Short mmCIF file of C-alpha atoms and ligand atoms in Angstrom, two decimals:
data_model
loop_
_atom_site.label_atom_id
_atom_site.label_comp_id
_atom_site.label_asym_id
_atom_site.label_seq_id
_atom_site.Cartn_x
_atom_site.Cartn_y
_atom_site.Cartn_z
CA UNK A 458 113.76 139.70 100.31
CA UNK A 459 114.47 140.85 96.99
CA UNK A 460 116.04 137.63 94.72
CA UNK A 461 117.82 138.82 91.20
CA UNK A 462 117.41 137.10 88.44
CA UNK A 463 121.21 136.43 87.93
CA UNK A 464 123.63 134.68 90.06
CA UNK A 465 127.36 133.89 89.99
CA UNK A 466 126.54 130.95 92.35
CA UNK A 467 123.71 129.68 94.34
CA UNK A 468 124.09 127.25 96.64
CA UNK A 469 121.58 125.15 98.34
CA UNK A 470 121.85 124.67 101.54
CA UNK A 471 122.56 126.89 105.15
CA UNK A 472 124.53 124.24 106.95
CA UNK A 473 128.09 123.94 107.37
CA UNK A 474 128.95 122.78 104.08
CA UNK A 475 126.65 125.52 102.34
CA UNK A 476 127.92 128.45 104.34
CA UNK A 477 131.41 127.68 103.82
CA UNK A 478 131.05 127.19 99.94
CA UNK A 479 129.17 130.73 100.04
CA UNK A 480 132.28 132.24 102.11
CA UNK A 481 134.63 131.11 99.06
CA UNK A 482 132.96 131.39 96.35
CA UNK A 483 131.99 135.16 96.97
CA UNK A 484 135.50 135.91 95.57
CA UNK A 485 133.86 135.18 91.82
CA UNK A 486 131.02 137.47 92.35
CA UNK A 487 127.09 137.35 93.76
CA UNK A 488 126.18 134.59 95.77
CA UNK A 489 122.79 133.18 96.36
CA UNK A 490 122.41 131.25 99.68
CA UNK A 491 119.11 129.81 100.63
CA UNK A 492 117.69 127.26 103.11
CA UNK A 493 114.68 126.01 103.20
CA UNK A 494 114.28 126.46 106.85
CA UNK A 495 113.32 129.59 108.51
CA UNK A 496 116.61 131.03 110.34
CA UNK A 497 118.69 130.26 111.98
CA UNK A 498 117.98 126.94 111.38
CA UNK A 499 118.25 124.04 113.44
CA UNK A 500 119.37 120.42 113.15
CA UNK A 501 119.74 117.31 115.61
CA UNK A 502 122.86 117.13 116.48
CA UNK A 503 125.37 115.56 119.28
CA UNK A 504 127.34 118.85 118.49
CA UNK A 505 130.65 117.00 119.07
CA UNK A 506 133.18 119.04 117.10
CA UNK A 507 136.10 117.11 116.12
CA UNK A 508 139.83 118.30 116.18
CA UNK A 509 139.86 118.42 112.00
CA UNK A 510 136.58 120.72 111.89
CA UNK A 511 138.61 122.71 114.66
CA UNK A 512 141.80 122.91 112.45
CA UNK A 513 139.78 123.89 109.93
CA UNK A 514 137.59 126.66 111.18
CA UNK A 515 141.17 127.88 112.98
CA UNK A 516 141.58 130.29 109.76
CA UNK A 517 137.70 132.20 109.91
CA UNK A 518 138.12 133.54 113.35
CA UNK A 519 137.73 132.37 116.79
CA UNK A 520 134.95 130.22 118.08
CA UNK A 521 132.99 132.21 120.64
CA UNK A 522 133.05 130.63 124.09
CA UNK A 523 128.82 131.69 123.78
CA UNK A 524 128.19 128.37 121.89
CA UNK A 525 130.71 125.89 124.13
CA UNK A 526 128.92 124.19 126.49
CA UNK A 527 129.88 122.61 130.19
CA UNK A 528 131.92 119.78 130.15
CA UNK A 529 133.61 122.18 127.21
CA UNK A 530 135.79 118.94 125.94
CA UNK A 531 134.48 115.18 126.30
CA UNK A 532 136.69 112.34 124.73
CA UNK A 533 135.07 109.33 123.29
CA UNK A 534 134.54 106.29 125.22
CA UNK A 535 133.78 102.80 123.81
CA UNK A 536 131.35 101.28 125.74
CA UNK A 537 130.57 97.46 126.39
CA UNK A 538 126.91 98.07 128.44
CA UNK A 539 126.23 94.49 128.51
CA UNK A 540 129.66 93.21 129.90
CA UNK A 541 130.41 96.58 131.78
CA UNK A 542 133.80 97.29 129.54
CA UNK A 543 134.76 100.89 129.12
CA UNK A 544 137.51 101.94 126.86
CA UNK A 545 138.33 105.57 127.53
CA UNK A 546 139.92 107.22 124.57
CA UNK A 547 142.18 109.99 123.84
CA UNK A 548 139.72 111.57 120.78
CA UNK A 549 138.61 114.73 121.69
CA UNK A 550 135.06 116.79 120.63
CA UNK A 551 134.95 120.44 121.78
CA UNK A 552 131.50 120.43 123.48
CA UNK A 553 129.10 123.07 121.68
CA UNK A 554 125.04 124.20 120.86
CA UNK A 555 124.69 122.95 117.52
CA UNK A 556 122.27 125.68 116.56
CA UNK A 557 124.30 128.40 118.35
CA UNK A 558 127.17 127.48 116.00
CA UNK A 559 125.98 126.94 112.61
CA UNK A 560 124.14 131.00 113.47
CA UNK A 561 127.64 131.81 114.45
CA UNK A 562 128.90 129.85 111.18
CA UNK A 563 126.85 132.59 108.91
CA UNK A 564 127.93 135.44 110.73
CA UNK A 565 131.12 134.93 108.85
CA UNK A 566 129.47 135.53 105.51
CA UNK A 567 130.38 138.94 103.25
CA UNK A 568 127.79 141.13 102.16
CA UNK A 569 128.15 139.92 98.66
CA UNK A 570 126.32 136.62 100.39
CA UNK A 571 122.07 136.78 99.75
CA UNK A 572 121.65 134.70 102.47
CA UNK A 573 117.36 133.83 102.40
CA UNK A 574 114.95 131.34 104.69
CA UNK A 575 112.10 129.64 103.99
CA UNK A 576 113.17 129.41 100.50
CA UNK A 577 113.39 125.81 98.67
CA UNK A 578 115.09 124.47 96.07
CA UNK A 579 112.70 122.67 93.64
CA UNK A 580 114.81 121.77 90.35
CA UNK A 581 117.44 121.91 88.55
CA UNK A 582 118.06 122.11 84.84
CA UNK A 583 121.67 122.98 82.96
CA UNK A 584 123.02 123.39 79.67
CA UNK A 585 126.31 124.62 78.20
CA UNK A 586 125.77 128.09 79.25
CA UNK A 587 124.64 127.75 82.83
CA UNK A 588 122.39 126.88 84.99
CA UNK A 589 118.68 127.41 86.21
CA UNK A 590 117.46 126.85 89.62
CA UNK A 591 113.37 126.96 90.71
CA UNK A 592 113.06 128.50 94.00
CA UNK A 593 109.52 128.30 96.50
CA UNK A 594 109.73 131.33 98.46
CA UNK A 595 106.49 132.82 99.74
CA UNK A 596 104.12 130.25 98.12
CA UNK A 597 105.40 130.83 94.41
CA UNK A 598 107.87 129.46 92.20
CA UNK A 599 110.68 131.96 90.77
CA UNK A 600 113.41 130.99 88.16
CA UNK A 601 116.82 132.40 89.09
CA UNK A 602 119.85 131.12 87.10
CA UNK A 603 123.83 130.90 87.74
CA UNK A 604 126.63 130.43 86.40
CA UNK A 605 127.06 127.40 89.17
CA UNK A 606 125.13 125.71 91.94
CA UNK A 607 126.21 124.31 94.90
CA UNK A 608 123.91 121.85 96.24
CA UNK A 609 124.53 122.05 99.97
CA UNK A 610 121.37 120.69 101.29
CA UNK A 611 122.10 117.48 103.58
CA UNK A 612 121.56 113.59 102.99
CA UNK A 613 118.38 113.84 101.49
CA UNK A 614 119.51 116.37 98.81
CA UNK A 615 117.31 118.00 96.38
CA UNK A 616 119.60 118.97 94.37
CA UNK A 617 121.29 115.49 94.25
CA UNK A 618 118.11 114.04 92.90
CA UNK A 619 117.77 116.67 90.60
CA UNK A 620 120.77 115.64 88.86
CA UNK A 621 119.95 111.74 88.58
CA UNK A 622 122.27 110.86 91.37
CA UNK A 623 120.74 108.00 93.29
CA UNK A 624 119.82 108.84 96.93
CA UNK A 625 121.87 107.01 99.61
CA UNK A 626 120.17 104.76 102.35
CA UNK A 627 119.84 106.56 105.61
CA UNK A 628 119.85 105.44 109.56
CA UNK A 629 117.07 107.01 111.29
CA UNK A 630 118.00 108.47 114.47
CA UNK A 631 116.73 109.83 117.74
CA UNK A 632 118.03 111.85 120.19
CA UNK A 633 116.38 112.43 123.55
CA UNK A 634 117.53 115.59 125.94
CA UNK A 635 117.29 114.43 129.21
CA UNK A 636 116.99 116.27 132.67
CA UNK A 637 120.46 115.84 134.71
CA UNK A 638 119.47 114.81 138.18
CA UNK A 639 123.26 114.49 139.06
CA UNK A 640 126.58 114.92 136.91
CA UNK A 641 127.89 112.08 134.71
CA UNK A 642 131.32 111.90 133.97
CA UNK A 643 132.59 113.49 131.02
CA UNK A 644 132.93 111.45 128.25
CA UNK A 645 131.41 111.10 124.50
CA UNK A 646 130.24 107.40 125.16
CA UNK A 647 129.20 105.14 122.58
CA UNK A 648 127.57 102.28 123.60
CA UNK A 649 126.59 98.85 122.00
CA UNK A 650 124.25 96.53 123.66
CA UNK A 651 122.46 93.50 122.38
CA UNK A 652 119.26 93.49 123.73
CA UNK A 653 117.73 96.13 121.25
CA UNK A 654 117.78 93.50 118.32
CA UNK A 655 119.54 93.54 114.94
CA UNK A 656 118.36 97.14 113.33
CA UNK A 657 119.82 98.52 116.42
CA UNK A 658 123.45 100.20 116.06
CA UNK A 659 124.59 101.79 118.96
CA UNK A 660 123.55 104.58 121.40
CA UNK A 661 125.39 107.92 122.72
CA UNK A 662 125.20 110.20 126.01
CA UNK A 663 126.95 113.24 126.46
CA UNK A 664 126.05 115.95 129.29
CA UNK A 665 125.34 118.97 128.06
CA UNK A 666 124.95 121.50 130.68
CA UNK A 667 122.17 120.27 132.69
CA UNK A 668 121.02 117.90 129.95
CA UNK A 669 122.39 115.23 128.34
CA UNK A 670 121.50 113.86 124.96
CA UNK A 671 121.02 110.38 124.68
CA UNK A 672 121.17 109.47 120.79
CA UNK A 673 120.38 106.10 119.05
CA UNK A 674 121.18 105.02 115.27
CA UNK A 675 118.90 102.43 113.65
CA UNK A 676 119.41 100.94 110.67
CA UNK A 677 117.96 101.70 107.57
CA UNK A 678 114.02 100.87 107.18
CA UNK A 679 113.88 100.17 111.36
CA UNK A 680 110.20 99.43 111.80
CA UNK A 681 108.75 101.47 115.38
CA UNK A 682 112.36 103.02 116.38
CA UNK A 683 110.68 105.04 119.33
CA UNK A 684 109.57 101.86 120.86
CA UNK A 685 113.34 100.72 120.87
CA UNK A 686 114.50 104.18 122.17
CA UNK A 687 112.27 103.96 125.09
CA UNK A 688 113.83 100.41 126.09
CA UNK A 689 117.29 101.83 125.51
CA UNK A 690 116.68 104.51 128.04
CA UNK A 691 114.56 102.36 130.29
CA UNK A 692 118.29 99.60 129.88
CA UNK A 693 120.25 103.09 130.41
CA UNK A 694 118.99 104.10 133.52
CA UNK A 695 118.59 101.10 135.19
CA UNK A 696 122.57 101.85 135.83
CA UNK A 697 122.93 105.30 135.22
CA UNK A 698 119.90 107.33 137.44
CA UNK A 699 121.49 110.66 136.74
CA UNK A 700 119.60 110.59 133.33
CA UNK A 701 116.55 111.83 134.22
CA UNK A 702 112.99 112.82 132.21
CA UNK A 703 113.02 113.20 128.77
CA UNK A 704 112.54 116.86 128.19
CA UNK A 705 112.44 116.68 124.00
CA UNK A 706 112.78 113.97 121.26
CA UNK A 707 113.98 114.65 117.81
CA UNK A 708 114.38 112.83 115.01
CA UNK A 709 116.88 112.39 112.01
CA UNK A 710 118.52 110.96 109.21
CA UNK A 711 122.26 110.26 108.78
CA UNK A 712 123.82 108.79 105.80
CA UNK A 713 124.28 105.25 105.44
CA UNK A 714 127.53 104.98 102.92
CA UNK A 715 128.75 101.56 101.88
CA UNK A 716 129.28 102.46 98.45
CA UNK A 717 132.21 104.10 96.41
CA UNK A 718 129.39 105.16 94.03
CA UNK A 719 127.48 107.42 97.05
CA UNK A 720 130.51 109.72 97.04
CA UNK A 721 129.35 112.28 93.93
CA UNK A 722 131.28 115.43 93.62
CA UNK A 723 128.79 116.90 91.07
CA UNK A 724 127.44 116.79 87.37
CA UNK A 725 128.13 119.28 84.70
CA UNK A 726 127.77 123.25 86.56
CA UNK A 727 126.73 121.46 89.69
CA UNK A 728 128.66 120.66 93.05
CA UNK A 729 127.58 118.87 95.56
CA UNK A 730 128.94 119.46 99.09
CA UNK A 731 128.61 118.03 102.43
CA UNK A 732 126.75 115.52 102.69
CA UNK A 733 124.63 115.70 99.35
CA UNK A 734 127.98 114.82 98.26
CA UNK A 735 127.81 111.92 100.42
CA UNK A 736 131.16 113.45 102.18
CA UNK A 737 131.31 112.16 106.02
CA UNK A 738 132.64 109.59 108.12
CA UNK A 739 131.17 106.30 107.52
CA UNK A 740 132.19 104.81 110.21
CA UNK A 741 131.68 107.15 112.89
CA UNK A 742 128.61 109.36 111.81
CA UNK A 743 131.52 112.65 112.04
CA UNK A 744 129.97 114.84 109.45
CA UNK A 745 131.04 118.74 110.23
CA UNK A 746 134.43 118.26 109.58
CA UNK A 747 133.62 116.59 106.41
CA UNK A 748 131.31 119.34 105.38
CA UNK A 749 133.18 122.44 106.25
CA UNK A 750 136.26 120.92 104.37
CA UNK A 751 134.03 119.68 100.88
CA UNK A 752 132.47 123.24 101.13
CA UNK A 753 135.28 125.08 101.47
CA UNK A 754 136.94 123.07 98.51
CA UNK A 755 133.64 123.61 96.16
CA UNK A 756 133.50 127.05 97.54
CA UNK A 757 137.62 127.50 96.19
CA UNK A 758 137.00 125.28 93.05
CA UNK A 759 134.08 127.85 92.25
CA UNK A 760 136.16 130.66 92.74
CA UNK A 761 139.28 129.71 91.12
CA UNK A 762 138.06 127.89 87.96
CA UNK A 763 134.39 128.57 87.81
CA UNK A 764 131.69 127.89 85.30
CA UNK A 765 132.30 124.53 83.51
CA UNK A 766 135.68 124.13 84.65
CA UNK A 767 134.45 124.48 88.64
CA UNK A 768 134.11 120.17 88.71
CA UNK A 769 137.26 119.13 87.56
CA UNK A 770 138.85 121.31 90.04
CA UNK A 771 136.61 120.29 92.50
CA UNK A 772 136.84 116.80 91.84
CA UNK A 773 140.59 117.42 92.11
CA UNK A 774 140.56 119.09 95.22
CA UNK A 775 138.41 116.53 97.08
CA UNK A 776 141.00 113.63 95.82
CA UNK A 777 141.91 113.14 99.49
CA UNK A 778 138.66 113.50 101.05
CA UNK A 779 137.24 110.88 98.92
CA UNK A 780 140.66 108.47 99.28
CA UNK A 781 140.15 108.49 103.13
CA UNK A 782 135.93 107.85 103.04
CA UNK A 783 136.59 105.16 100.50
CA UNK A 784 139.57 103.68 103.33
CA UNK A 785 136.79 104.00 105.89
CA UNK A 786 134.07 102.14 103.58
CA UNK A 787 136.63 99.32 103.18
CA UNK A 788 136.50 98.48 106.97
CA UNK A 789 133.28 98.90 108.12
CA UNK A 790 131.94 95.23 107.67
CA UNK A 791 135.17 94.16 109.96
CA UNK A 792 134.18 97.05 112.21
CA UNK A 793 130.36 96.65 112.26
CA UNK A 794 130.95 92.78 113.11
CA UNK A 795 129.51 91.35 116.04
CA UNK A 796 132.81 89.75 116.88
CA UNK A 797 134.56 93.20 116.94
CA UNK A 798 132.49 95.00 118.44
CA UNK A 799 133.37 92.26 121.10
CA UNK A 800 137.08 92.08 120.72
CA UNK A 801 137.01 95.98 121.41
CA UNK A 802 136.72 94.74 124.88
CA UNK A 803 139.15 92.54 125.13
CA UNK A 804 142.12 94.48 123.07
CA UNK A 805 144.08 96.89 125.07
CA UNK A 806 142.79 100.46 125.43
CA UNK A 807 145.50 101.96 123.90
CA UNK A 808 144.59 100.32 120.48
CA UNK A 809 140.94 100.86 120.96
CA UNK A 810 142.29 104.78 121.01
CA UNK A 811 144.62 104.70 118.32
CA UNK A 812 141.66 102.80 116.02
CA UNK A 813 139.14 105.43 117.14
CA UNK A 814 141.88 108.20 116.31
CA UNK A 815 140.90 107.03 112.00
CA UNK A 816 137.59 106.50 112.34
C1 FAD B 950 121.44 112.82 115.27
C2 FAD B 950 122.71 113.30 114.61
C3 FAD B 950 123.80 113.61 115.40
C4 FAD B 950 124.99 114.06 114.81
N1 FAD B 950 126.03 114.40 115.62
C5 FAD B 950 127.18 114.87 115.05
C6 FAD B 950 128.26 115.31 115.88
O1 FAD B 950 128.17 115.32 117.11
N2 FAD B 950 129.39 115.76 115.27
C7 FAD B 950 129.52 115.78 113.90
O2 FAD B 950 130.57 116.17 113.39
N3 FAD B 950 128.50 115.40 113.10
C8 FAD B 950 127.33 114.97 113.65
N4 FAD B 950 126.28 114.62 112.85
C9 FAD B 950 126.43 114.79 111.38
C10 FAD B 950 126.36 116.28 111.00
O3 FAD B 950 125.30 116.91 111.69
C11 FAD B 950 126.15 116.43 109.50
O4 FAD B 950 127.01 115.56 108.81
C12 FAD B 950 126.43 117.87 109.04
O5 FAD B 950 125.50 118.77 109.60
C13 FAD B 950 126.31 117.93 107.51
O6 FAD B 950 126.40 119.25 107.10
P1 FAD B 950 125.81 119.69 105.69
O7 FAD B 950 126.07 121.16 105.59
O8 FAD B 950 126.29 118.78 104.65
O9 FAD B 950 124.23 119.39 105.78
P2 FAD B 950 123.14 119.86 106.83
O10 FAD B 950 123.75 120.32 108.10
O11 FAD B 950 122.17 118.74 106.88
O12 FAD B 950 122.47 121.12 106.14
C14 FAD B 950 121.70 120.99 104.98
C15 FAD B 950 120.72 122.14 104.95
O13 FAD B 950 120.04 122.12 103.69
C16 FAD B 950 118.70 122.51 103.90
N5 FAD B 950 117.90 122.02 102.76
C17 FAD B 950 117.45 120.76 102.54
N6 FAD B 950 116.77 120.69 101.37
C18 FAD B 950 116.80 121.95 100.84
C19 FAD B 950 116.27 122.53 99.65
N7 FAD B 950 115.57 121.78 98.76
N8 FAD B 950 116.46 123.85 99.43
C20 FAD B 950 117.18 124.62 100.32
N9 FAD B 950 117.70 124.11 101.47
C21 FAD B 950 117.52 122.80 101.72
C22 FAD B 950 118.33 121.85 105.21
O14 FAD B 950 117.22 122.46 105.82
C23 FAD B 950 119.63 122.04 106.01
O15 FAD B 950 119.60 123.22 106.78
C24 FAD B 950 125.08 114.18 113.40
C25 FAD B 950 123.98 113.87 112.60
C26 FAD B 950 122.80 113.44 113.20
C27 FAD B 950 121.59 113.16 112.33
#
């Protein structure tokens, strides 16, 4: 794949947040696009997509039904497992492949996009006149430079480090696809239980097709989590026997934001988007939405202001964004609480849905 030695913008990053900051910021002129992953890429996923990555996404054309899967909508259902409460909401996910969609994602990219695999970002350096990007891409390191970068590249962000930015804290996750040996009803259900210990957070099941995924978040730093998923499926189908054998385990990292100060739009020429940024839902683990709409806003800051100017208009843009994670942030220790997480069963389910509506 041929790389110049020029760009207008290179962004970091093939995921949601990357691809639609490439999309946008084409307007300006030659965009670089790589991802360290060979393509299409994948990542573990629930692939829940919420109603605002839906809005969003309304404008680039029309989702193919090839990447929905069967339920094709699940709403989200709190789940007491120990006291056998279940608070059916009115919150909505379309049901889709996660990998099927973010290939579907690029095929929205103009030709003016580079788009390149198994090509890493190494470092960063910048100066008044622009800045230059190391690339490893077939065993060798090659200097390309920009006029901007877009670091795109997910929670544990290269490009983010690069800059100085601390790193934030991450929950480790796991995410078992289990054989169907019967349907389950159709819900996104979030469970708490308390016999997993304190590093445990909460699970999730949702059917997909004739598998279901049944995810777990951890805390940060949880010592042996695979030992812990094991007893949460072993607790899970002692009252649900339509979850069958595990057919593949994967595991991840999802951000862990408490602070104002892990929200970082960029330094100098550099953006950062999605969740380098540290842009999605605290409180819910929601993070498409959150990256489609930061990339699409430093993929439009690019494009309109560009250069040194492309920050301020970013950070501009994202005023909102930020304003409603930093509203999120402020009620997480009332929501993370023991004692709500047992009031949600007590409180009528019609609050329990309007609460889950802002999360
Ligand atoms: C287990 C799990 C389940 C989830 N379920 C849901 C869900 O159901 N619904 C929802 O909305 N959100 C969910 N999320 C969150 C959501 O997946 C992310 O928030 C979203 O994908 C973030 O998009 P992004 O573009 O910022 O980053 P990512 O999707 O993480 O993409 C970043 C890309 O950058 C690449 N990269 C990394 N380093 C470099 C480098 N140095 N050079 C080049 N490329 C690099 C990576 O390979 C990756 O492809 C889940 C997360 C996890 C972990």
């Amino acid at each position: 794949m041929p790389i110049s030695e020029r760009y207008t913008t290179i962004i970091a990053g093939a995921g949601p947040a990357g691809v639609l900051a490439a999309y946008h910021a084409a307007v300006r002129g030659p965009v670089l696009l790589v991802e360290s992953m060979s393509l299409p890429r994948y990542k573990s996923c629930g692939g829940m997509l919420h109603h605002h990555t839906l809005k969003t996404l309304e404008s680039y054309g029309k989702i193919p039904e090839s990447i929905v899967l069967e339920p094709r909508t699940v709403r989200f259902r709190y789940h007491d497992w120990d006291r056998r409460v279940l608070k059916p909401t009115d919150l909505e996910f379309l049901n889709v492949d996660r990998a099927r969609f973010d290939e579907w994602l690029t095929t929205l990219l103009p030709d003016t996009v580079e788009l390149v695999g198994n090509c890493a970002l190494r470092d960063v350096t910048q100066d008044d006149t622009g800045v230059r990007v190391t690339l490893r891409l077939g065993g060798e390191d090659i200097e390309v430079e920009c006029d901007n970068l877009i670091g795109a590249d997910g929670g544990r962000s290269q490009v983010r480090r690069a800059l100085g930015v601390d790193s934030t804290a991450t929950y480790v996750t796991l995410q078992d696809f289990v054989k169907l040996e019967g349907p389950i009803e159709p819900y996104f259900d979030c469970i708490y239980m308390r016999d997993i210990g304190d590093e445990y957070a909460y699970s999730y099941v949702v059917p997909k097709g004739d598998v279901a995924i049944v995810g777990s978040v951890y805390y940060p730093h949880t010592k042996r989590p695979w030992e812990k998923q094991d007893l949460t499926l072993d607790i899970l189908r002692s009252a649900l026997p339509e979850l069958g054998e595990s057919v593949s385990r994967e595991a991840a990292a999802a951000l862990y934001l408490r602070s104002r100060a892990d929200v970082v739009p960029g330094r100098g020429r550099v953006l950062l988007a999605g969740e380098a940024g540290g842009f999605m839902s605290p409180s819910s683990g929601e993070g498409i939405s959150y990256a489609v709409n930061s990339g699409r806003l430093a993929g439009l800051a690019v494009a309109q202001s560009g250069g040194a100017s492309a920050l301020d208009a970013y950070t501009a843009l994202t005023v909102d964004i930020r304003a409603n994670l930093f509203r999120k942030m402020r009620w997480l220790p009332v929501m993370e609480s023991p004692i709500a997480k047992l009031c949600a069963g007590f409180v009528p389910t019609s609050i329990v849905s309007k609460v889950t509506q802002g999360l």
